[in-house]
Short mmCIF file of C-alpha atoms and ligand atoms in Angstrom, two decimals:
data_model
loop_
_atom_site.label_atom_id
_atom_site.label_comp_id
_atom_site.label_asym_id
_atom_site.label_seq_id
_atom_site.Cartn_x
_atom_site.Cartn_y
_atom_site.Cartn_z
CA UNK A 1 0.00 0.00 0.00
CA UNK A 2 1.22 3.46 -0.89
CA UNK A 3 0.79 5.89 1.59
CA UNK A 4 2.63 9.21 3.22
CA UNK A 5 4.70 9.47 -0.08
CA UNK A 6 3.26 12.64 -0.71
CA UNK A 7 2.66 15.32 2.06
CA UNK A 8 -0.74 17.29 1.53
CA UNK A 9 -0.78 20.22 4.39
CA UNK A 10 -3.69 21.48 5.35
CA UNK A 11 -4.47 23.84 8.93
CA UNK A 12 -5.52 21.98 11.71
CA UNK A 13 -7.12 23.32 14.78
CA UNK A 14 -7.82 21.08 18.26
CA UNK A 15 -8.69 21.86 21.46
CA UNK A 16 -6.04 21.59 24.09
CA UNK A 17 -6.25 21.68 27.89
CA UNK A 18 -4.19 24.82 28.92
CA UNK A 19 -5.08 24.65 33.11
CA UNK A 20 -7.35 22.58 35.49
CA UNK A 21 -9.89 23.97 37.59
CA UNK A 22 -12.00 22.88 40.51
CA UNK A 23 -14.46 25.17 40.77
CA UNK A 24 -16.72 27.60 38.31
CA UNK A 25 -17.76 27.53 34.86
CA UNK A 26 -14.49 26.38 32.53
CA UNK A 27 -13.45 29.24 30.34
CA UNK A 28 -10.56 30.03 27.54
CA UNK A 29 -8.16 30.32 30.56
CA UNK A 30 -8.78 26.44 31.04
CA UNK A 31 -9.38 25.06 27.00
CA UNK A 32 -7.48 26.91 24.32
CA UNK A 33 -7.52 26.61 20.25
CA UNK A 34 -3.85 25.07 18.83
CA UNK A 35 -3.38 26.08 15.34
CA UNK A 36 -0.75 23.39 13.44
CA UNK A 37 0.25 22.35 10.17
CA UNK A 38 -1.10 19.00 9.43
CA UNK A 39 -0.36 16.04 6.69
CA UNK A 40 -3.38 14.81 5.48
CA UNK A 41 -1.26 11.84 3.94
CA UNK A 42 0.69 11.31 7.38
CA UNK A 43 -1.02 8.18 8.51
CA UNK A 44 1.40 5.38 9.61
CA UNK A 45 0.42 1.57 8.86
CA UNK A 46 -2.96 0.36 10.36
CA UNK A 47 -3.98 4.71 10.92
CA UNK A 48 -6.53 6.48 8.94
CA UNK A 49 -6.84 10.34 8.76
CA UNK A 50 -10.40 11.42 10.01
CA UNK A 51 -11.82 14.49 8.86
CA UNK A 52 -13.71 15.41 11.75
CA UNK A 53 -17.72 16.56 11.16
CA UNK A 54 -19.25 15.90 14.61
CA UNK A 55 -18.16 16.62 18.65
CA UNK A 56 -20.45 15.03 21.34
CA UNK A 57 -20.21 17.60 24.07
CA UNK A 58 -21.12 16.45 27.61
CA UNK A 59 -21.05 17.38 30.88
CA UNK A 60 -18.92 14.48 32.26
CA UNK A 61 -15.99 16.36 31.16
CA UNK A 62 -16.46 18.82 33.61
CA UNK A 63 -14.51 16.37 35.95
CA UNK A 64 -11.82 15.80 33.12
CA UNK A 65 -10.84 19.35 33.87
CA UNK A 66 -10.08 18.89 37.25
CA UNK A 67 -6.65 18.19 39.54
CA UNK A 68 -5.92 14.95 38.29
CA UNK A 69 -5.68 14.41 42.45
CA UNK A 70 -8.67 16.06 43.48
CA UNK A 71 -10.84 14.86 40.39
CA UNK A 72 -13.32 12.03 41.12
CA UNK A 73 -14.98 9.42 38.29
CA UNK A 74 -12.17 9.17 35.50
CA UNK A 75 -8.83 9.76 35.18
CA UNK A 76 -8.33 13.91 34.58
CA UNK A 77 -6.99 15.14 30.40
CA UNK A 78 -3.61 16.29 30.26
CA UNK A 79 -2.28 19.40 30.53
CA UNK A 80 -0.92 20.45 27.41
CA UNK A 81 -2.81 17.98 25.35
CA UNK A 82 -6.11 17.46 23.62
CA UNK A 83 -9.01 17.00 25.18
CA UNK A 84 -11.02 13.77 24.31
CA UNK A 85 -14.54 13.31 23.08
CA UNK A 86 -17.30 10.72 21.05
CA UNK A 87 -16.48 12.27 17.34
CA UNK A 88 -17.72 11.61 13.84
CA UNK A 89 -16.03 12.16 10.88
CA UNK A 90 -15.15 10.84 7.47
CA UNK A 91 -12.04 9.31 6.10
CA UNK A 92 -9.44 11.26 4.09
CA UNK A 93 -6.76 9.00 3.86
CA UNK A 94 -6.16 5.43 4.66
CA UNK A 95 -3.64 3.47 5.57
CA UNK A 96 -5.69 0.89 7.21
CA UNK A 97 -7.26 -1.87 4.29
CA UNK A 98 -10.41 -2.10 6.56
CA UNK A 99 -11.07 1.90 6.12
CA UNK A 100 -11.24 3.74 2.66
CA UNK A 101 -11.75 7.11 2.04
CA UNK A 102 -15.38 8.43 2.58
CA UNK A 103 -16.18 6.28 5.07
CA UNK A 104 -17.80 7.86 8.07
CA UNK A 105 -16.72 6.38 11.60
CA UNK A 106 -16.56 7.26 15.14
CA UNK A 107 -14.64 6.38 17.83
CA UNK A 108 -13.20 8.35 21.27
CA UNK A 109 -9.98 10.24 20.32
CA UNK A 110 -9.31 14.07 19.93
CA UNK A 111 -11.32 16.76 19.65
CA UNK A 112 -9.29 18.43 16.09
CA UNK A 113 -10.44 19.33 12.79
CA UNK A 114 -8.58 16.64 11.44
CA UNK A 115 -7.60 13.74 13.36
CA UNK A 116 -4.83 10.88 12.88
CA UNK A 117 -6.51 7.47 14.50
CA UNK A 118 -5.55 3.68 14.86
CA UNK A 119 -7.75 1.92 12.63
CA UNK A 120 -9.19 -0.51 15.84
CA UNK A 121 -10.24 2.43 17.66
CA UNK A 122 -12.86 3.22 14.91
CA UNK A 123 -16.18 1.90 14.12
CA UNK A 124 -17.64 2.36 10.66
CA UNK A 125 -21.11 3.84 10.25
CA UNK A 126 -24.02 3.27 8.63
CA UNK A 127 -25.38 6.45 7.49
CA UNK A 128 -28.13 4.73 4.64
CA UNK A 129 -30.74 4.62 7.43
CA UNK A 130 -29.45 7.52 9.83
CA UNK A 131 -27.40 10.79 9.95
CA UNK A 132 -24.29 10.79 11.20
CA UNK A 133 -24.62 13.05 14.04
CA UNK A 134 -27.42 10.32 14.95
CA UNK A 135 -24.32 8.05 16.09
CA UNK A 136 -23.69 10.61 18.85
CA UNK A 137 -26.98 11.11 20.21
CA UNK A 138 -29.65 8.90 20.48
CA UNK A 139 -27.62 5.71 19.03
CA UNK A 140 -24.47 6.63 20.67
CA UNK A 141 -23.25 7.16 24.10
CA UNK A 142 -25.80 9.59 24.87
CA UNK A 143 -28.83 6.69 24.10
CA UNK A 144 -26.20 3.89 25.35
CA UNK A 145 -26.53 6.03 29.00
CA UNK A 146 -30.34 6.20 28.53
CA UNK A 147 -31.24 2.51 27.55
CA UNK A 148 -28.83 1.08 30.19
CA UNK A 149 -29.99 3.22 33.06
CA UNK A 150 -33.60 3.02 32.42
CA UNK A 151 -33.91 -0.67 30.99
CA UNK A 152 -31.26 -2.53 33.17
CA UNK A 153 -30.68 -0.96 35.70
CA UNK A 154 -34.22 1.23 36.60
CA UNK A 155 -36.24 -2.38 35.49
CA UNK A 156 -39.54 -0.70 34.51
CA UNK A 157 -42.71 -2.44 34.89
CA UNK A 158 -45.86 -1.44 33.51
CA UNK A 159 -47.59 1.30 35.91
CA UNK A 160 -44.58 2.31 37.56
CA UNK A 161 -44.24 6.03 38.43
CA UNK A 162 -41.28 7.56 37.13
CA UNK A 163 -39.45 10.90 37.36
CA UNK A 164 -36.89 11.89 35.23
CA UNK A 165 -34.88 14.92 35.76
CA UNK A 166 -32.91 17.21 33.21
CA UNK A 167 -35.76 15.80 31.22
CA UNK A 168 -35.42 18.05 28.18
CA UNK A 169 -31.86 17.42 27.93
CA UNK A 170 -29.80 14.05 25.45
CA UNK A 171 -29.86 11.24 28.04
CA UNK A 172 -33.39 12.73 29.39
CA UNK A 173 -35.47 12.92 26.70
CA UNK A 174 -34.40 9.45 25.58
CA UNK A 175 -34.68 8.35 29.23
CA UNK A 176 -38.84 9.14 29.16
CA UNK A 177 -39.69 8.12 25.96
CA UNK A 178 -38.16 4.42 26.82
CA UNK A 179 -40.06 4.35 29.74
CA UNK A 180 -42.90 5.34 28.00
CA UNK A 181 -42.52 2.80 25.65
CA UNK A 182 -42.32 0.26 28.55
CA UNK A 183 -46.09 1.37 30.02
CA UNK A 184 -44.81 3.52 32.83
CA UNK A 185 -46.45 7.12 33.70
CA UNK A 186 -43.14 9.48 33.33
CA UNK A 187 -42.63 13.48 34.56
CA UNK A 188 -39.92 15.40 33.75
CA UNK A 189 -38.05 18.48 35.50
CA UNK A 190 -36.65 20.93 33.38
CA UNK A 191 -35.82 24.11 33.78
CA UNK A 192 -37.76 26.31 31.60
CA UNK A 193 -41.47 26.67 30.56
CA UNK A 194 -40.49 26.01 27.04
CA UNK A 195 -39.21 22.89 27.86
CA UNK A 196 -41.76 22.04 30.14
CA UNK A 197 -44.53 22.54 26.87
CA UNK A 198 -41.93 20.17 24.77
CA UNK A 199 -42.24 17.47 26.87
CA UNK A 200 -45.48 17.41 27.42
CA UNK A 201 -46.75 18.29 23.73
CA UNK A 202 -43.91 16.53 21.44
CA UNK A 203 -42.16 13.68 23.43
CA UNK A 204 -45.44 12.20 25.03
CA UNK A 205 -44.13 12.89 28.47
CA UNK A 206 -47.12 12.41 30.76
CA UNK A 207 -46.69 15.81 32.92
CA UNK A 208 -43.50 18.02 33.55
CA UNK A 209 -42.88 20.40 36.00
CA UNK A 210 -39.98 23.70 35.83
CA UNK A 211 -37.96 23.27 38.69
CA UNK A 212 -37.03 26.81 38.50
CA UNK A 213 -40.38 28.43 39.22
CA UNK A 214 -41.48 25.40 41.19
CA UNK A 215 -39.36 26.10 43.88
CA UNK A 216 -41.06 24.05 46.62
CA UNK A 217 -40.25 20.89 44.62
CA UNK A 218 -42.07 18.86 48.02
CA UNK A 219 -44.99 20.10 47.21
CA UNK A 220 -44.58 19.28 43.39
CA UNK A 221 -43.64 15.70 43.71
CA UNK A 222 -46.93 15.65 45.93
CA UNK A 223 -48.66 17.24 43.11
CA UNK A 224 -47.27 15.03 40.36
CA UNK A 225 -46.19 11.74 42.52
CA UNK A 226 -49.48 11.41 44.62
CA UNK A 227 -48.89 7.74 44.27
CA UNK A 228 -45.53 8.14 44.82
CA UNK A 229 -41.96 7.34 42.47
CA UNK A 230 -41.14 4.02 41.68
CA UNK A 231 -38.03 5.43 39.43
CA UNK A 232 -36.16 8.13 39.79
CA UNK A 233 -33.60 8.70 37.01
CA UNK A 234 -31.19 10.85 38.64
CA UNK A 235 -29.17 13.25 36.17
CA UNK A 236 -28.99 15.86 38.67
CA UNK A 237 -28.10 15.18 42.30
CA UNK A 238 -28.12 17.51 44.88
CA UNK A 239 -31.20 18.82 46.72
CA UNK A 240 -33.45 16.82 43.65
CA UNK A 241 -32.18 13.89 45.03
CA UNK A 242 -32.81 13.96 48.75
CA UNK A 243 -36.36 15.86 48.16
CA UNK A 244 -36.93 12.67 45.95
CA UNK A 245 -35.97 10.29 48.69
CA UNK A 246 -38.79 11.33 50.64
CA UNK A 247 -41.29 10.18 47.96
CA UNK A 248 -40.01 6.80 46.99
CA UNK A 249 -42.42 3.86 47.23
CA UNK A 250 -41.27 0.14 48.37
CA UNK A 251 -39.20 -1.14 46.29
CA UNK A 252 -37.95 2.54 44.06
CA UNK A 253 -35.29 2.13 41.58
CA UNK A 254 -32.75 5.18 41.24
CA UNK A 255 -30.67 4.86 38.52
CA UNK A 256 -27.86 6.94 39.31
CA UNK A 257 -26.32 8.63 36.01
CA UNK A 258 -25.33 12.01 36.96
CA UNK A 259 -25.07 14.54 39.39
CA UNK A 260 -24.71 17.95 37.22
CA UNK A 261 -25.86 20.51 39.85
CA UNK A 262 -22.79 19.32 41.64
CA UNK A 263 -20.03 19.46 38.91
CA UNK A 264 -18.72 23.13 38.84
CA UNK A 265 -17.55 22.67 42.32
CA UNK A 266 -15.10 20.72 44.78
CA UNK A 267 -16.44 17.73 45.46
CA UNK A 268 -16.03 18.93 49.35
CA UNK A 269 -18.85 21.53 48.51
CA UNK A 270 -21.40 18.80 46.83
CA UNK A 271 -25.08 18.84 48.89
CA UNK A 272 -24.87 16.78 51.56
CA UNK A 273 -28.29 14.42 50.79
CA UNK A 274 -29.62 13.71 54.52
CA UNK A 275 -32.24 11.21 54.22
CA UNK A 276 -30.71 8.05 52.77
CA UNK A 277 -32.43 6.14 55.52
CA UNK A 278 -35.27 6.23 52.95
CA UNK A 279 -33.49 3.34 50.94
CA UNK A 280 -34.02 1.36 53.65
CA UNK A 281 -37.26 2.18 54.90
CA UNK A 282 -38.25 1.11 51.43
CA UNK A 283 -35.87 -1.63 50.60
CA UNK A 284 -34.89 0.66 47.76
CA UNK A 285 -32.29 0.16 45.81
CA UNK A 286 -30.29 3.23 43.88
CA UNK A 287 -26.70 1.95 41.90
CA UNK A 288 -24.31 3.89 40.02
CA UNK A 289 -23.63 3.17 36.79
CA UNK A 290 -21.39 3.93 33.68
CA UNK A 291 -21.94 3.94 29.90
CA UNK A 292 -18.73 2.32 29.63
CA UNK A 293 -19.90 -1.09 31.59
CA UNK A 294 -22.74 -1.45 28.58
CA UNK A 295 -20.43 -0.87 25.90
CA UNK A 296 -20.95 -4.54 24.71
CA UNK A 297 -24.58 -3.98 24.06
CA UNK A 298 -24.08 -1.56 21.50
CA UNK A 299 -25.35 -3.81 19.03
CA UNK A 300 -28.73 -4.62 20.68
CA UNK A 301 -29.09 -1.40 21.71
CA UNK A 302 -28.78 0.10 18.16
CA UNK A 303 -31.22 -2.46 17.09
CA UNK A 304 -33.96 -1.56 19.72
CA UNK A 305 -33.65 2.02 20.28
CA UNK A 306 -32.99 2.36 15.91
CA UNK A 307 -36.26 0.18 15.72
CA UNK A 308 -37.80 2.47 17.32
CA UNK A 309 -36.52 5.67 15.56
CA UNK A 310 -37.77 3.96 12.39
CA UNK A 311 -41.54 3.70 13.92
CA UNK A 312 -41.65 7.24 14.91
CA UNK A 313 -42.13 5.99 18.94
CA UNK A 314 -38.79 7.84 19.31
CA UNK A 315 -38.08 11.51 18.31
CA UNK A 316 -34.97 13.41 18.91
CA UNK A 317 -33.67 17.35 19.06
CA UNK A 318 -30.47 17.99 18.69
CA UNK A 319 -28.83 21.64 19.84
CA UNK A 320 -26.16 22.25 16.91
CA UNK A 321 -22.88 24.84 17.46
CA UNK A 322 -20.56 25.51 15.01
CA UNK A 323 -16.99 25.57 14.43
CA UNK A 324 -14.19 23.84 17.06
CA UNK A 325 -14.65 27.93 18.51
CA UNK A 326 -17.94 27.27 19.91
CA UNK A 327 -16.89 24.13 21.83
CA UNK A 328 -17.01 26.00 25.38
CA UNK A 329 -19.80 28.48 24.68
CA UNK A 330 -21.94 24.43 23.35
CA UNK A 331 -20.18 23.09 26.86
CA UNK A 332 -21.18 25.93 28.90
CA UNK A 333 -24.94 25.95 27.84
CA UNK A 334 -25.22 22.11 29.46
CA UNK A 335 -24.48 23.71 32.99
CA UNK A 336 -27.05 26.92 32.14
CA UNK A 337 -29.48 25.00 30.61
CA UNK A 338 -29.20 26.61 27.40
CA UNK A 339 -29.38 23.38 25.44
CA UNK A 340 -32.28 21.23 24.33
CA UNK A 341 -31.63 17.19 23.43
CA UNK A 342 -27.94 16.34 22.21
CA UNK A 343 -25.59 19.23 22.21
CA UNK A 344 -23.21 19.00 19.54
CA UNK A 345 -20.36 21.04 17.65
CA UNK A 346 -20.44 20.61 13.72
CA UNK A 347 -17.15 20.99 12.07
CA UNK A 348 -18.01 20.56 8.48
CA UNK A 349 -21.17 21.01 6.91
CA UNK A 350 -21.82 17.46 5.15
P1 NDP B 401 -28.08 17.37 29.04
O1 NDP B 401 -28.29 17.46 27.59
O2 NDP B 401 -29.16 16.83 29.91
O3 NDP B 401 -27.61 18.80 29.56
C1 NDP B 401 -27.50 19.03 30.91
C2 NDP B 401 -28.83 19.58 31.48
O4 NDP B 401 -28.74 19.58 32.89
C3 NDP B 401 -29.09 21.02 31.09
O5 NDP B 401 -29.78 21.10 29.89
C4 NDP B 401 -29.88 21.55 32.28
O6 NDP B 401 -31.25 21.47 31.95
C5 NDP B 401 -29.58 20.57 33.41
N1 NDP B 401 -28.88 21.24 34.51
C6 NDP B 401 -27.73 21.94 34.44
N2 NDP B 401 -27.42 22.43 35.65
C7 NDP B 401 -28.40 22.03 36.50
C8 NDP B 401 -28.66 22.22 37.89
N3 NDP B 401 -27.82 22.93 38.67
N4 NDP B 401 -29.76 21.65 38.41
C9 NDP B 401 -30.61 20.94 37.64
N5 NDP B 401 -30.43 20.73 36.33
C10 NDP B 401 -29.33 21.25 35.77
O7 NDP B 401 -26.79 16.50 29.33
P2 NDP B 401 -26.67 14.93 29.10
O8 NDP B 401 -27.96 14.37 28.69
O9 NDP B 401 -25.48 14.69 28.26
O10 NDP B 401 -26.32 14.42 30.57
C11 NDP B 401 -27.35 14.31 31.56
C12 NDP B 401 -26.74 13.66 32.80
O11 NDP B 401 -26.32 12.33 32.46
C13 NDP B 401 -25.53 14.39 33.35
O12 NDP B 401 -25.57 14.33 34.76
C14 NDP B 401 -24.37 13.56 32.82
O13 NDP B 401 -23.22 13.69 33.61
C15 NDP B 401 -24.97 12.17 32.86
N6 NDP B 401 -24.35 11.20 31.98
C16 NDP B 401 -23.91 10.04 32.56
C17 NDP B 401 -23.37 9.04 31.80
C18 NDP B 401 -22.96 7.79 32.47
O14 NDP B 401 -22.30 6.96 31.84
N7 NDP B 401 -23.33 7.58 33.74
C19 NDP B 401 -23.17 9.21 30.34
C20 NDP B 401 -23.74 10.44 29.81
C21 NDP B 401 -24.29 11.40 30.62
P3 NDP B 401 -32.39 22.34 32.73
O15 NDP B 401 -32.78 23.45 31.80
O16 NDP B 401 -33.47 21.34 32.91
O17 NDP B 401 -31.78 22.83 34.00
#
């Protein structure tokens, strides 16, 4: 195979972790734009050169940013180096006999226009029956997180109550539809009316409530739960969590995928939740979980969730940026609420 015989340079940009932080919003003091030159034809044998067209943003690396010894969860980025993310992009060049050029793949690696990657660490796409940026919502991580959490590890039953909170957002929206799917009655929180409406009106959630002008959130889960919770998919931690506790019926399942009211500060800081005595009271159980731990179920997963993309029982929104420059305004908006379904950064138009 001929390959790197003749350099094509092109600009590349990435995003490279300049300085950690603990606390606060991260900022262009913490994640900074690297301009290089870059060979399109530089693969080495078994690499392909990805032209990147899709970043997943998500909130998780919020904890990537922090002192590799006072971060929690994963191991920290580098200093120095790229950061990491789910991408999508389509082959350039290839120097891998499994790849050719135009094929679109994905795969963890760095966030860059243009991207150098080991052949194994790809996975070709199928974009006949779905768009690419599909493969990093609601059939990739993102719908990975949901299916896992709700499916096998919340265990819905027909009838069961279930709460969902950041219900408006990629793993939420995902989240209630499934469990709609399965017979349960699901309410969202969400911050915003708007969102509120969307749930309720396009994605067949059963009720909603805006935790933001709902402020007594008691009194709502009264007012929505008066049979009380049998799920609670937690996304958000914090005060949520332990207001929840007091509402759980025997036997509540809470999924535990996130905790984002808690991530722009030291761990040391994170609400205290008082009343886990609840759990036991109820015999409920509530277990931690990762995306990563289901990553052998991709296939089944794609199959169910795609099924149901093809019958219309699941919709999606994605909340498009554009441009590698937009990456920390798109990352920003998760902790604001600015976003609506998958937030993503498009780096080429096709
Ligand atoms: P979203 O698209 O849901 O965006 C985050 C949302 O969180 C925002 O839209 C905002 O919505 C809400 N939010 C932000 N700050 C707060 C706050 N202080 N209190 C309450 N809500 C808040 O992100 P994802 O769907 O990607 O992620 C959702 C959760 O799932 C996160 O906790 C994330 O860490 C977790 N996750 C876990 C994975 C795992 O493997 N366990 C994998 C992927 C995600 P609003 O307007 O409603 O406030």
């Amino acid at each position: 195979m001929m390959y790197g015989s003749m350099e094509h340079m092109v600009k590349n940009r990435e995003l490279v972790l300049v300085s950690y932080t603990e606390e606060g919003p991260v900022t262009d003091d913490h994640l900074k734009i690297r301009e290089s030159n870059f060979n399109i034809n530089g693969c080495k044998e078994g690499e392909v050169t990805v032209q990147n067209m899709w970043v997943s943003v998500d909130p998780y690396i919020r904890w990537l940013i922090k002192e590799p010894a006072r971060a929690l969860y994963f191991d920290t980025f580098k200093l120095n180096e790229p950061i990491t993310s789910p991408m999508v992009g389509k082959v350039v060049f290839s120097a891998n006999s499994g790849f050719e050029v135009g094929d679109v793949v994905t795969g963890m690696y760095q966030v860059s226009e243009y991207t150098i990657v080991e052949g194994s660490a790809l996975r070709k796409l199928d974009t006949n029956l779905f768009k690419p940026s599909d493969y990093l919502g609601p059939l990739g991580t993102v719908g990975l997180t949901a299916w896992a959490g709700i499916l096998l590890v919340g265990e819905p039953k027909p009838g069961d109550e279930v709460l969902v909170s950041a219900a408006a957002g990629a793993v939420g929206l995902l989240v209630g539809q499934l469990a709609k799917i399965k017979g349960c009655r699901v309410v969202g929180s969400a911050g915003s009316d708007q969102k509120v409406k969307m749930l309720k009106e396009e994605f067949g959630f059963d009720d909603a409530f805006n935790y933001k002008t709902q402020t007594d959130w008691d009194a709502a889960l009264s007012k929505y739960f008066p049979k009380g919770i049998d799920i609670y998919f937690e996304n958000v931690g914090g005060k949520m969590l332990e207001t929840v506790l007091n509402h759980i019926n025997m036997k509540a399942r809470i999924p535990l995928c996130g905790m984002i009211s808690q991530y722009n500060q030291d761990w040391k800081e994170s609400y205290g939740v008082r009343n886990l005595i609840n759990l036991v009271g109820k015999s409920g159980k509530m277990q931690g979980f990762t995306v990563v731990e289901y990553f052998h179920c991709m296939e089944e997963f794609v199959k169910e969730v795609g099924g149901y993309m093809q019958q219309g029982k699941i919709k999606y929104r994605e909340d498009v940026h554009v441009g590698i420059e937009s990456f920390l305004e798109a990352f920003n908006s998760l902790f604001s609420g600015g976003n609506i379904g998958k937030t993503l950064v498009q780096l080429t138009p096709k």
